[in-house]
Every structure is written in C-alpha cells, then in structure tokens.
Amino acid sequence: MALVLALTGCEPRTHIDLHYLPNFVPGAQNIFRPANIAVPPTTGNFSGDYEVGSIYAPDGTVQTPLVVADPARTFNDALIKGLADAGLVPMALDANPADGKPPEGADFILASELEQFEVHKRFGANQTIHGQYFTMHALVRVKYDLRNRDGAVIYSGEISGIENEPPLPVGTEVFFPLETEPAESLSVALSRAVGLLMLEPEFRDELPMRSIAPTASPTPTHAPQSPHP
C-alpha cells in the first residue's frame, strides 16, 4: 500500500466520524408543540465515502485527505434529532413523496439539500506552548423547504453552520483553539446548521409554538475561552 501511494502521489485518507451535539444552539430546544413533521432523505451530491477536506502541512501541501461516510445520511440523522430536541415529532421517510405533500399522519414535511460540507485544517510554521499553530474552518450549508398538508411551500431558506479555530480575537483578548480535531469541528458546524433552523423567525412562524417558556438550555461548552486569567 505504501508503495502504491508513493507511486501515485496520493496521501492516505482518514475517515472521520461525526456526531450531533444536543442542546448546542441556545434557544433551539423545547420550543414547539409536538406536531408530526415528515423528514425525507437529505439530497445533494454527498453520498458514499465523500472527501470533505484535508489537513495541510505548513507549505500548503496536503498531509491527509479527510473522508466522511455518506454525509447526506449523517446530516439527515442529525436533523431528525434536532427536530425532536425542539419538541416536534419527526417521521423519517424512505423517499420524498412524488407530490411533495406530507404522508398520512404528518402535518408538515421538511426537505433538506446539502450544498456544502467541508472542513480544512492548516498547520503553520510557528510553535506555541500548545504545539504547532493551526487554523481550521468547517462549514455545513443546507437548503430547507417546509411544506404544509396541501404541499405548499410555507418556508424556504438556507442555513450555514460555521466553526472557525482558533476563535476570532475580541478586542485585545486572544483565544485558544476550542477544537483541535477536524471531526469535532465539523460536528459543531453540523449541529449549528440544524439548530439555527429552529431560530429562524419565518420557520418558527409556521409551526405551533409552545405556550410556556422553553426549558432553559445549558451554557454551550464551546464558548470562547480566554488564555488570560
């Protein structure tokens, strides 16, 4: 295998496993009444073993290509969990209905299409007390369409979940990286692309909201941390 890679000039690929982070986006939990919402498979050209990005050496060359198994399915699983966390009752479908209408028993149908799904980690030449300096950027961009019982589109929008490392400075405060692994950074972006949908005013306006105050969300564990005492 090493000989083949040397002859072809290809770097060995690394599979990364992603996971949805519950309660990650504040205000996105327990906000809806339990309406039934059908969720067909996420579409987009992101099936199979898909190369989502790379780890780069200081000179800009690729050290390690990064691969995720079936990003569209991974995102769909996260979307179903996020809708449930928000108080809805998601109904996973095997396919998108030909007429675009919710199936029997569902009040709404939410279609999703992946447009971008990537993470890149770039090492620099500088060394810090925490090791070799790096930057990392993860992005998950999704197009959503929500339809009612008649099949009419009642919400359509694009959501981007973004994670940058290290966090941008605030004034004179410089922050350490919160995530060091591409899998964790992309999981954060994935969770934001789901959770931020629940905060969209136009999306919330079309769904039955709870009449009582939502359950308080825990403080996000990914808030910037200053290296200064």
Short mmCIF file of C-alpha atoms in Angstrom, two decimals:
data_model
loop_
_atom_site.label_atom_id
_atom_site.label_comp_id
_atom_site.label_asym_id
_atom_site.label_seq_id
_atom_site.Cartn_x
_atom_site.Cartn_y
_atom_site.Cartn_z
CA MET A 1 0.00 0.00 0.00
CA ALA A 2 2.82 2.42 0.89
CA LEU A 3 4.46 1.68 -2.47
CA VAL A 4 1.21 2.33 -4.33
CA LEU A 5 0.72 5.63 -2.52
CA ALA A 6 4.28 6.68 -3.25
CA LEU A 7 3.96 5.85 -6.92
CA THR A 8 0.62 7.58 -7.35
CA GLY A 9 1.46 10.59 -5.23
CA CYS A 10 -1.73 10.10 -3.20
CA GLU A 11 -1.92 10.61 0.54
CA PRO A 12 -3.68 8.00 2.73
CA ARG A 13 -7.22 9.13 3.50
CA THR A 14 -8.62 9.27 7.03
CA HIS A 15 -12.26 8.53 7.80
CA ILE A 16 -13.73 10.85 10.43
CA ASP A 17 -16.86 10.13 12.44
CA LEU A 18 -19.32 12.95 13.13
CA HIS A 19 -21.98 13.33 15.80
CA TYR A 20 -24.85 15.69 16.53
CA LEU A 21 -24.38 17.83 19.64
CA PRO A 22 -27.71 18.09 21.53
CA ASN A 23 -28.53 21.36 23.29
CA PHE A 24 -25.71 23.05 21.39
CA VAL A 25 -27.59 26.06 19.94
CA PRO A 26 -29.18 28.04 22.81
CA GLY A 27 -32.92 28.61 22.42
CA ALA A 28 -33.44 25.73 19.97
CA GLN A 29 -34.81 23.19 22.47
CA ASN A 30 -38.43 22.51 23.55
CA ILE A 31 -39.86 25.46 21.66
CA PHE A 32 -42.52 23.72 19.53
CA ARG A 33 -45.61 21.72 20.37
CA PRO A 34 -45.37 18.07 19.23
CA ALA A 35 -46.58 18.39 15.64
CA ASN A 36 -45.78 15.49 13.30
CA ILE A 37 -43.21 16.51 10.69
CA ALA A 38 -42.12 14.16 7.89
CA VAL A 39 -38.41 14.16 7.03
CA PRO A 40 -37.40 12.66 3.67
CA PRO A 41 -33.76 11.74 2.98
CA THR A 42 -31.41 14.69 2.61
CA THR A 43 -30.45 15.27 -1.03
CA GLY A 44 -27.24 16.61 -2.58
CA ASN A 45 -24.14 15.08 -4.14
CA PHE A 46 -22.70 13.89 -0.84
CA SER A 47 -23.25 10.13 -0.71
CA GLY A 48 -20.84 7.25 -0.24
CA ASP A 49 -17.33 7.89 1.07
CA TYR A 50 -17.06 11.60 0.41
CA GLU A 51 -13.86 13.64 0.73
CA VAL A 52 -14.86 16.62 2.87
CA GLY A 53 -11.49 18.34 3.14
CA SER A 54 -7.86 17.90 4.15
CA ILE A 55 -5.18 18.54 6.71
CA TYR A 56 -2.45 20.74 5.21
CA ALA A 57 1.26 21.00 6.03
CA PRO A 58 2.85 24.43 6.63
CA ASP A 59 3.99 24.57 3.00
CA GLY A 60 0.39 24.13 1.81
CA THR A 61 0.70 20.53 0.65
CA VAL A 62 -1.96 18.00 1.61
CA GLN A 63 -0.97 15.82 4.55
CA THR A 64 -4.20 13.87 4.98
CA PRO A 65 -7.43 13.89 2.94
CA LEU A 66 -10.49 13.62 5.20
CA VAL A 67 -13.44 11.38 4.36
CA VAL A 68 -16.95 11.07 5.82
CA ALA A 69 -19.17 8.08 5.11
CA ASP A 70 -22.41 9.32 3.47
CA PRO A 71 -22.59 12.96 4.69
CA ALA A 72 -26.17 13.29 3.43
CA ARG A 73 -27.32 10.43 5.68
CA THR A 74 -25.23 11.75 8.56
CA PHE A 75 -26.87 15.16 8.24
CA ASN A 76 -30.36 13.65 7.96
CA ASP A 77 -29.86 11.71 11.19
CA ALA A 78 -28.75 14.93 12.92
CA LEU A 79 -31.74 16.84 11.54
CA ILE A 80 -34.17 14.27 12.94
CA LYS A 81 -32.53 14.51 16.36
CA GLY A 82 -32.59 18.32 16.24
CA LEU A 83 -36.29 18.45 15.36
CA ALA A 84 -37.05 16.10 18.25
CA ASP A 85 -34.96 18.23 20.62
CA ALA A 86 -37.03 21.24 19.51
CA GLY A 87 -40.23 19.46 20.58
CA LEU A 88 -41.50 18.23 17.22
CA VAL A 89 -42.25 14.61 16.28
CA PRO A 90 -40.08 13.79 13.22
CA MET A 91 -41.16 10.96 10.94
CA ALA A 92 -38.27 9.59 8.87
CA LEU A 93 -39.26 8.74 5.27
CA ASP A 94 -37.53 6.39 2.84
CA ALA A 95 -38.08 8.78 -0.07
CA ASN A 96 -39.50 12.19 -0.90
CA PRO A 97 -43.21 11.87 -1.88
CA ALA A 98 -43.74 12.49 -5.60
CA ASP A 99 -46.37 15.16 -4.93
CA GLY A 100 -44.27 16.85 -2.25
CA LYS A 101 -47.07 16.54 0.29
CA PRO A 102 -46.73 15.12 3.80
CA PRO A 103 -47.79 11.48 4.05
CA GLU A 104 -50.77 10.37 6.09
CA GLY A 105 -50.29 11.22 9.75
CA ALA A 106 -47.91 14.14 9.20
CA ASP A 107 -48.79 17.81 9.46
CA PHE A 108 -45.69 19.10 7.67
CA ILE A 109 -42.84 17.84 5.53
CA LEU A 110 -39.30 19.25 5.73
CA ALA A 111 -36.94 18.68 2.80
CA SER A 112 -33.21 19.36 3.09
CA GLU A 113 -30.48 19.62 0.48
CA LEU A 114 -26.78 19.70 1.36
CA GLU A 115 -24.93 22.41 -0.58
CA GLN A 116 -21.57 22.45 1.23
CA PHE A 117 -20.00 20.04 3.71
CA GLU A 118 -16.32 20.60 4.39
CA VAL A 119 -13.53 21.02 6.92
CA HIS A 120 -9.93 22.14 6.40
CA LYS A 121 -7.12 22.22 8.95
CA ARG A 122 -3.98 24.18 8.01
CA PHE A 123 -0.80 23.98 10.06
CA GLY A 124 1.54 26.97 10.29
CA ALA A 125 5.27 27.06 10.84
CA ASN A 126 5.05 28.70 14.27
CA GLN A 127 5.19 26.74 17.50
CA THR A 128 3.20 27.77 20.59
CA ILE A 129 3.09 26.46 24.14
CA HIS A 130 0.19 24.28 22.95
CA GLY A 131 2.04 22.84 19.96
CA GLN A 132 2.18 23.71 16.29
CA TYR A 133 -0.04 26.64 15.29
CA PHE A 134 -3.01 25.84 13.07
CA THR A 135 -6.24 27.27 11.73
CA MET A 136 -9.34 25.24 10.99
CA HIS A 137 -12.54 26.06 9.14
CA ALA A 138 -15.66 23.88 8.98
CA LEU A 139 -18.81 24.68 7.01
CA VAL A 140 -22.15 22.92 6.55
CA ARG A 141 -24.62 24.76 4.31
CA VAL A 142 -28.15 23.44 3.83
CA LYS A 143 -31.21 24.45 1.82
CA TYR A 144 -34.51 23.78 3.64
CA ASP A 145 -38.09 23.68 2.33
CA LEU A 146 -41.07 23.28 4.66
CA ARG A 147 -44.46 22.34 3.18
CA ASN A 148 -47.91 22.12 4.71
CA ARG A 149 -50.61 19.48 4.23
CA ASP A 150 -51.55 20.94 0.83
CA GLY A 151 -47.96 20.68 -0.40
CA ALA A 152 -47.49 24.45 -0.47
CA VAL A 153 -44.03 25.76 0.46
CA ILE A 154 -44.50 27.79 3.64
CA TYR A 155 -40.81 28.26 4.45
CA SER A 156 -37.70 28.16 2.29
CA GLY A 157 -34.27 29.19 3.44
CA GLU A 158 -30.57 28.47 3.52
CA ILE A 159 -28.69 27.90 6.78
CA SER A 160 -24.92 27.83 7.26
CA GLY A 161 -23.27 26.20 10.25
CA ILE A 162 -19.72 27.52 10.64
CA GLU A 163 -16.89 26.72 13.02
CA ASN A 164 -13.55 28.58 12.94
CA GLU A 165 -10.49 27.76 15.02
CA PRO A 166 -8.99 29.48 16.83
CA PRO A 167 -11.91 31.79 17.67
CA LEU A 168 -11.52 35.32 16.40
CA PRO A 169 -9.96 37.78 18.89
CA VAL A 170 -12.30 40.07 20.81
CA GLY A 171 -10.57 43.38 21.44
CA THR A 172 -7.22 42.54 22.99
CA GLU A 173 -8.35 39.09 24.06
CA VAL A 174 -6.80 36.21 22.10
CA PHE A 175 -8.41 32.79 22.44
CA PHE A 176 -7.02 29.29 22.37
CA PRO A 177 -8.47 26.76 19.90
CA LEU A 178 -11.55 25.06 21.37
CA GLU A 179 -11.45 22.16 18.91
CA THR A 180 -8.28 20.54 17.63
CA GLU A 181 -9.74 17.65 15.62
CA PRO A 182 -11.47 18.08 12.23
CA ALA A 183 -14.18 15.61 13.25
CA GLU A 184 -15.16 17.75 16.24
CA SER A 185 -15.05 21.00 14.27
CA LEU A 186 -17.26 19.58 11.52
CA SER A 187 -19.63 18.12 14.15
CA VAL A 188 -20.01 21.64 15.59
CA ALA A 189 -20.80 23.07 12.14
CA LEU A 190 -23.26 20.23 11.52
CA SER A 191 -25.06 20.86 14.81
CA ARG A 192 -25.26 24.60 14.12
CA ALA A 193 -26.74 24.00 10.65
CA VAL A 194 -29.54 22.07 12.36
CA GLY A 195 -30.03 24.18 15.48
CA LEU A 196 -30.03 27.54 13.73
CA LEU A 197 -33.03 26.45 11.66
CA MET A 198 -35.11 26.37 14.85
CA LEU A 199 -34.25 30.03 15.46
CA GLU A 200 -35.36 31.25 12.02
CA PRO A 201 -38.38 33.55 12.59
CA GLU A 202 -40.06 32.53 9.31
CA PHE A 203 -39.66 28.83 10.19
CA ARG A 204 -40.98 29.31 13.73
CA ASP A 205 -43.96 31.32 12.48
CA GLU A 206 -45.24 28.30 10.51
CA LEU A 207 -45.09 25.77 13.34
CA PRO A 208 -47.10 25.52 16.57
CA MET A 209 -45.08 27.11 19.36
CA ARG A 210 -45.23 26.11 23.00
CA SER A 211 -47.32 28.43 25.14
CA ILE A 212 -44.97 28.12 28.10
CA ALA A 213 -41.39 29.24 28.39
CA PRO A 214 -38.94 26.76 26.82
CA THR A 215 -36.72 24.70 29.04
CA ALA A 216 -33.54 26.58 29.82
CA SER A 217 -30.62 25.37 27.74
CA PRO A 218 -27.29 24.61 29.35
CA THR A 219 -24.45 27.01 28.71
CA PRO A 220 -22.70 25.94 25.47
CA THR A 221 -19.43 24.19 26.12
CA HIS A 222 -17.89 25.79 23.04
CA ALA A 223 -17.98 29.38 24.26
CA PRO A 224 -14.64 31.14 23.62
CA GLN A 225 -12.15 30.73 26.45
CA SER A 226 -9.51 33.36 27.04
CA PRO A 227 -5.95 32.24 27.85
CA HIS A 228 -5.71 35.13 30.29
CA PRO A 229 -6.65 34.54 33.96
#
